[in-house]
mmCIF file of C-alpha atoms and ligand atoms in Angstrom:
data_model
loop_
_atom_site.group_PDB
_atom_site.id
_atom_site.type_symbol
_atom_site.label_atom_id
_atom_site.label_comp_id
_atom_site.label_asym_id
_atom_site.label_seq_id
_atom_site.Cartn_x
_atom_site.Cartn_y
_atom_site.Cartn_z
ATOM 1 C CA UNK M 1 131.816 131.272 86.299
ATOM 2 C CA UNK M 2 128.773 133.409 87.044
ATOM 3 C CA UNK M 3 126.071 133.338 84.339
ATOM 4 C CA UNK M 4 124.503 136.785 84.061
ATOM 5 C CA UNK M 5 120.862 137.372 83.066
ATOM 6 C CA UNK M 6 119.226 140.690 82.193
ATOM 7 C CA UNK M 7 116.330 140.200 84.580
ATOM 8 C CA UNK M 8 114.516 137.774 86.860
ATOM 9 C CA UNK M 9 112.348 136.442 84.015
ATOM 10 C CA UNK M 10 115.349 135.546 81.853
ATOM 11 C CA UNK M 11 117.048 133.822 84.779
ATOM 12 C CA UNK M 12 113.873 131.897 85.588
ATOM 13 C CA UNK M 13 113.495 130.760 81.974
ATOM 14 C CA UNK M 14 117.069 129.428 81.919
ATOM 15 C CA UNK M 15 116.640 127.677 85.283
ATOM 16 C CA UNK M 16 113.331 126.120 84.255
ATOM 17 C CA UNK M 17 114.774 124.888 80.943
ATOM 18 C CA UNK M 18 117.746 123.301 82.719
ATOM 19 C CA UNK M 19 115.389 121.675 85.217
ATOM 20 C CA UNK M 20 113.103 120.212 82.555
ATOM 21 C CA UNK M 21 116.187 118.786 80.837
ATOM 22 C CA UNK M 22 117.548 117.292 84.070
ATOM 23 C CA UNK M 23 114.205 115.753 85.029
ATOM 24 C CA UNK M 24 113.737 114.332 81.517
ATOM 25 C CA UNK M 25 117.199 112.755 81.706
ATOM 26 C CA UNK M 26 116.385 111.212 85.089
ATOM 27 C CA UNK M 27 113.050 109.899 83.847
ATOM 28 C CA UNK M 28 114.633 108.416 80.723
ATOM 29 C CA UNK M 29 117.472 106.767 82.646
ATOM 30 C CA UNK M 30 115.664 105.563 85.776
ATOM 31 C CA UNK M 31 111.927 105.992 85.290
ATOM 32 C CA UNK M 32 111.734 108.542 88.096
ATOM 33 C CA UNK M 33 113.352 111.882 88.851
ATOM 34 C CA UNK M 34 113.947 114.224 91.772
ATOM 35 C CA UNK M 35 114.055 117.956 92.294
ATOM 36 C CA UNK M 36 115.282 119.454 95.552
ATOM 37 C CA UNK M 37 113.933 122.981 95.771
ATOM 38 C CA UNK M 38 114.733 125.908 97.993
ATOM 39 C CA UNK M 39 112.828 128.618 99.793
ATOM 40 C CA UNK M 40 113.238 132.364 99.681
ATOM 41 C CA UNK M 41 112.409 134.734 96.883
ATOM 42 C CA UNK M 42 114.831 133.490 94.215
ATOM 43 C CA UNK M 43 113.113 130.268 93.094
ATOM 44 C CA UNK M 44 109.543 131.568 92.943
ATOM 45 C CA UNK M 45 109.456 132.574 89.238
ATOM 46 C CA UNK M 46 111.170 129.294 88.381
ATOM 47 C CA UNK M 47 108.460 127.373 90.234
ATOM 48 C CA UNK M 48 105.796 129.328 88.359
ATOM 49 C CA UNK M 49 107.281 128.272 85.011
ATOM 50 C CA UNK M 50 107.825 124.676 86.070
ATOM 51 C CA UNK M 51 104.223 124.294 87.245
ATOM 52 C CA UNK M 52 103.246 124.535 83.566
ATOM 53 C CA UNK M 53 106.103 122.466 82.156
ATOM 54 C CA UNK M 54 105.633 119.316 80.108
ATOM 55 C CA UNK M 55 107.251 116.784 82.465
ATOM 56 C CA UNK M 56 105.914 113.407 83.623
ATOM 57 C CA UNK M 57 105.395 114.928 87.066
ATOM 58 C CA UNK M 58 103.674 111.824 88.412
ATOM 59 C CA UNK M 59 107.107 110.178 88.440
ATOM 60 C CA UNK M 60 108.925 113.125 90.043
ATOM 61 C CA UNK M 61 109.662 113.595 93.747
ATOM 62 C CA UNK M 62 110.118 117.146 94.990
ATOM 63 C CA UNK M 63 111.983 117.894 98.213
ATOM 64 C CA UNK M 64 113.624 120.885 99.867
ATOM 65 C CA UNK M 65 117.195 121.836 100.725
ATOM 66 C CA UNK M 66 115.892 123.464 103.896
ATOM 67 C CA UNK M 67 112.732 124.450 105.677
ATOM 68 C CA UNK M 68 111.789 126.487 108.660
ATOM 69 C CA UNK M 69 110.511 124.479 111.647
ATOM 70 C CA UNK M 70 107.043 125.923 111.248
ATOM 71 C CA UNK M 71 103.773 124.337 110.099
ATOM 72 C CA UNK M 72 102.710 124.718 106.466
ATOM 73 C CA UNK M 73 100.111 127.283 107.572
ATOM 74 C CA UNK M 74 102.951 129.717 108.360
ATOM 75 C CA UNK M 75 103.991 132.283 105.720
ATOM 76 C CA UNK M 76 107.604 131.363 106.645
ATOM 77 C CA UNK M 77 107.145 127.748 105.486
ATOM 78 C CA UNK M 78 109.225 126.760 102.457
ATOM 79 C CA UNK M 79 106.942 123.747 102.022
ATOM 80 C CA UNK M 80 104.033 126.138 101.698
ATOM 81 C CA UNK M 81 105.900 128.069 98.982
ATOM 82 C CA UNK M 82 106.553 124.903 96.992
ATOM 83 C CA UNK M 83 102.951 123.744 97.361
ATOM 84 C CA UNK M 84 101.540 127.110 96.313
ATOM 85 C CA UNK M 85 103.905 127.890 93.424
ATOM 86 C CA UNK M 86 105.212 124.583 92.060
ATOM 87 C CA UNK M 87 102.920 121.689 92.956
ATOM 88 C CA UNK M 88 99.944 122.929 90.961
ATOM 89 C CA UNK M 89 98.850 122.813 87.328
ATOM 90 C CA UNK M 90 100.783 120.234 85.345
ATOM 91 C CA UNK M 91 103.129 119.668 88.313
ATOM 92 C CA UNK M 92 100.323 118.803 90.743
ATOM 93 C CA UNK M 93 100.875 115.006 90.391
ATOM 94 C CA UNK M 94 104.459 115.222 91.731
ATOM 95 C CA UNK M 95 105.160 113.631 95.111
ATOM 96 C CA UNK M 96 106.443 115.858 97.908
ATOM 97 C CA UNK M 97 108.991 114.791 100.505
ATOM 98 C CA UNK M 98 108.802 117.174 103.483
ATOM 99 C CA UNK M 99 111.526 118.195 105.914
ATOM 100 C CA UNK M 100 109.067 119.631 108.422
ATOM 101 C CA UNK M 101 107.124 117.268 110.667
ATOM 102 C CA UNK M 102 104.774 118.044 113.530
ATOM 103 C CA UNK M 103 107.141 116.732 116.202
ATOM 104 C CA UNK M 104 108.644 118.419 119.285
ATOM 105 C CA UNK M 105 111.983 119.514 117.787
ATOM 106 C CA UNK M 106 113.753 120.217 114.472
ATOM 107 C CA UNK M 107 116.162 117.398 115.350
ATOM 108 C CA UNK M 108 113.243 114.953 115.559
ATOM 109 C CA UNK M 109 111.966 116.202 112.179
ATOM 110 C CA UNK M 110 115.459 115.724 110.721
ATOM 111 C CA UNK M 111 115.536 112.145 112.041
ATOM 112 C CA UNK M 112 112.284 111.418 110.211
ATOM 113 C CA UNK M 113 113.452 112.971 106.927
ATOM 114 C CA UNK M 114 116.964 111.459 106.983
ATOM 115 C CA UNK M 115 116.228 107.970 105.554
ATOM 116 C CA UNK M 116 113.906 109.359 102.898
ATOM 117 C CA UNK M 117 116.527 111.820 101.629
ATOM 118 C CA UNK M 118 119.140 109.063 101.581
ATOM 119 C CA UNK M 119 116.811 106.844 99.568
ATOM 120 C CA UNK M 120 116.096 109.646 97.097
ATOM 121 C CA UNK M 121 119.756 110.554 96.445
ATOM 122 C CA UNK M 122 121.406 111.239 94.092
ATOM 123 C CA UNK M 123 119.134 114.133 93.112
ATOM 124 C CA UNK M 124 118.562 115.035 89.474
ATOM 125 C CA UNK M 125 118.321 118.758 90.211
ATOM 126 C CA UNK M 126 119.049 120.925 93.248
ATOM 127 C CA UNK M 127 118.107 124.578 93.619
ATOM 128 C CA UNK M 128 119.881 126.718 96.169
ATOM 129 C CA UNK M 129 119.413 130.340 97.104
ATOM 130 C CA UNK M 130 121.964 132.247 99.146
ATOM 131 C CA UNK M 131 121.541 134.839 101.865
ATOM 132 C CA UNK M 132 123.652 137.995 102.028
ATOM 133 C CA UNK M 133 125.475 136.286 104.905
ATOM 134 C CA UNK M 134 126.629 133.562 102.469
ATOM 135 C CA UNK M 135 124.333 130.875 103.847
ATOM 136 C CA UNK M 136 122.999 128.096 101.671
ATOM 137 C CA UNK M 137 120.163 125.790 102.685
ATOM 138 C CA UNK M 138 120.025 126.569 106.454
ATOM 139 C CA UNK M 139 123.785 126.274 106.972
ATOM 140 C CA UNK M 140 123.980 129.746 108.461
ATOM 141 C CA UNK M 141 127.006 131.639 109.857
ATOM 142 C CA UNK M 142 126.709 131.876 113.638
ATOM 143 C CA UNK M 143 124.681 128.683 113.950
ATOM 144 C CA UNK M 144 126.006 126.098 116.447
ATOM 145 C CA UNK M 145 125.480 123.360 113.837
ATOM 146 C CA UNK M 146 127.037 125.116 110.845
ATOM 147 C CA UNK M 147 130.435 123.446 111.147
ATOM 148 C CA UNK M 148 128.908 119.978 111.496
ATOM 149 C CA UNK M 149 126.578 120.670 108.587
ATOM 150 C CA UNK M 150 129.488 121.698 106.366
ATOM 151 C CA UNK M 151 131.653 118.677 107.230
ATOM 152 C CA UNK M 152 132.139 116.983 103.838
ATOM 153 C CA UNK M 153 132.466 113.588 105.520
ATOM 154 C CA UNK M 154 129.707 114.150 108.090
ATOM 155 C CA UNK M 155 127.367 111.229 108.677
ATOM 156 C CA UNK M 156 124.076 113.122 108.452
ATOM 157 C CA UNK M 157 122.107 114.211 105.380
ATOM 158 C CA UNK M 158 119.578 116.195 107.420
ATOM 159 C CA UNK M 159 120.075 118.192 110.619
ATOM 160 C CA UNK M 160 118.002 120.291 112.965
ATOM 161 C CA UNK M 161 119.085 123.926 113.270
ATOM 162 C CA UNK M 162 118.285 125.661 116.582
ATOM 163 C CA UNK M 163 116.491 129.013 116.506
ATOM 164 C CA UNK M 164 118.495 132.227 116.768
ATOM 165 C CA UNK M 165 120.155 132.656 113.374
ATOM 166 C CA UNK M 166 118.875 133.546 109.906
ATOM 167 C CA UNK M 167 115.914 135.624 108.867
ATOM 168 C CA UNK M 168 113.461 134.820 110.301
ATOM 169 C CA UNK M 169 115.517 133.453 113.243
ATOM 170 C CA UNK M 170 113.282 130.418 113.729
ATOM 171 C CA UNK M 171 114.470 126.831 114.151
ATOM 172 C CA UNK M 172 115.051 125.058 110.858
ATOM 173 C CA UNK M 173 115.731 121.726 109.208
ATOM 174 C CA UNK M 174 118.555 121.627 106.665
ATOM 175 C CA UNK M 175 120.323 119.326 104.292
ATOM 176 C CA UNK M 176 124.038 119.059 105.049
ATOM 177 C CA UNK M 177 126.952 119.478 102.660
ATOM 178 C CA UNK M 178 127.224 115.683 102.046
ATOM 179 C CA UNK M 179 123.556 115.706 100.982
ATOM 180 C CA UNK M 180 123.921 118.805 98.807
ATOM 181 C CA UNK M 181 126.861 117.143 97.067
ATOM 182 C CA UNK M 182 124.509 114.347 95.995
ATOM 183 C CA UNK M 183 123.035 116.554 93.281
ATOM 184 C CA UNK M 184 123.698 115.676 89.650
ATOM 185 C CA UNK M 185 123.370 119.383 88.905
ATOM 186 C CA UNK M 186 122.928 122.369 91.226
ATOM 187 C CA UNK M 187 121.617 125.800 90.268
ATOM 188 C CA UNK M 188 122.584 128.588 92.667
ATOM 189 C CA UNK M 189 119.991 131.316 92.053
ATOM 190 C CA UNK M 190 121.141 134.745 93.192
ATOM 191 C CA UNK M 191 120.202 138.349 92.708
ATOM 192 C CA UNK M 192 121.886 141.686 93.463
ATOM 193 C CA UNK M 193 125.375 143.146 93.672
ATOM 194 C CA UNK M 194 126.090 141.990 97.228
ATOM 195 C CA UNK M 195 125.494 138.323 96.418
ATOM 196 C CA UNK M 196 127.550 138.520 93.246
ATOM 197 C CA UNK M 197 130.426 139.978 95.242
ATOM 198 C CA UNK M 198 130.188 137.177 97.824
ATOM 199 C CA UNK M 199 130.295 134.491 95.150
ATOM 200 C CA UNK M 200 133.020 136.115 93.059
ATOM 201 C CA UNK M 201 135.363 137.365 95.761
ATOM 202 C CA UNK M 202 134.305 136.068 99.177
ATOM 203 C CA UNK M 203 135.772 133.136 101.065
ATOM 204 C CA UNK M 204 135.076 131.007 104.104
ATOM 205 C CA UNK M 205 131.287 131.281 103.994
ATOM 206 C CA UNK M 206 128.972 128.265 103.606
ATOM 207 C CA UNK M 207 128.417 128.956 99.890
ATOM 208 C CA UNK M 208 132.154 128.688 99.273
ATOM 209 C CA UNK M 209 132.151 125.055 100.411
ATOM 210 C CA UNK M 210 130.042 124.352 97.336
ATOM 211 C CA UNK M 211 131.886 126.696 95.019
ATOM 212 C CA UNK M 212 135.297 125.215 95.761
ATOM 213 C CA UNK M 213 134.361 121.526 95.436
ATOM 214 C CA UNK M 214 134.644 119.506 92.216
ATOM 215 C CA UNK M 215 132.287 116.576 92.957
ATOM 216 C CA UNK M 216 128.888 118.103 92.196
ATOM 217 C CA UNK M 217 128.436 120.267 89.068
ATOM 218 C CA UNK M 218 127.205 123.750 89.996
ATOM 219 C CA UNK M 219 125.914 126.641 87.888
ATOM 220 C CA UNK M 220 125.621 130.147 89.356
ATOM 221 C CA UNK M 221 122.742 132.107 87.791
ATOM 222 C CA UNK M 222 122.723 135.821 88.632
ATOM 223 C CA UNK M 223 120.603 138.812 87.787
ATOM 224 C CA UNK M 224 120.923 142.417 89.025
HETATM 225 O O1 LIG T 301 116.147 131.593 104.704
HETATM 226 C C1 LIG T 301 116.289 131.264 103.557
HETATM 227 O O2 LIG T 301 116.945 132.089 102.673
HETATM 228 C C2 LIG T 301 117.644 131.556 101.546
HETATM 229 C C3 LIG T 301 117.880 132.700 100.561
HETATM 230 O O3 LIG T 301 116.636 133.301 100.218
HETATM 231 P P1 LIG T 301 116.512 134.455 99.130
HETATM 232 O O4 LIG T 301 115.143 135.057 99.363
HETATM 233 O O5 LIG T 301 117.594 135.449 99.412
HETATM 234 O O6 LIG T 301 116.628 133.826 97.788
HETATM 235 C C4 LIG T 301 116.882 130.387 100.944
HETATM 236 O O7 LIG T 301 117.664 129.765 99.959
HETATM 237 C C5 LIG T 301 116.518 129.382 102.025
HETATM 238 O O8 LIG T 301 115.794 128.291 101.480
HETATM 239 C C6 LIG T 301 115.635 130.038 103.041
HETATM 240 O O9 LIG T 301 115.251 129.159 104.071
#
């Protein structure tokens, strides 16, 4: 079911409330909690709200479902977005687990991140955006690693994605479907008629691998 919100602010308020609840549950049950964020435009107002939320952020680890293989100084860096919009104010004490590393290739960065993501799973909250091509994380149609990344029994949690697909078409680092399915709750944050149509009526795109599975609870939050 797609949950419809009147505007971006209403969607952000619902997403932030669900996130605070999920992090509080993780903290109460295990003494620590995890939030895997996403890049793009969709999560930004949610990050703004969460940066002021009453959470024991010092016991929260924040990661990313994907990043571009660019340094944090780049405007294309998802890590930069999270640092600028989430990890400030009350959320400043949270720990950050990067996907990007200053190494020669996205595959080498993925190798570094892999054990840390495995140790962090299962995740208390996962945010995903979706492109108008149906991609989630950096599992992008046309990519030579998309099929491997969407293999539900694949051995990797983190993969390098060669340049040439996506916007911008830079190399990337992405969580795989087995990693995404480690979320206790996932919020798919989408906006606009095209994305609603893809979720409601499309098939065979990366997002549908998540929509059709029953292992990891998923909410779709949409606004026009
Ligand atoms: O390239 C990316 O795009 C998607 C979707 O972004 P949006 O601006 O349409 O919400 C995003 O989820 C992903 O993290 C990012 O790398």
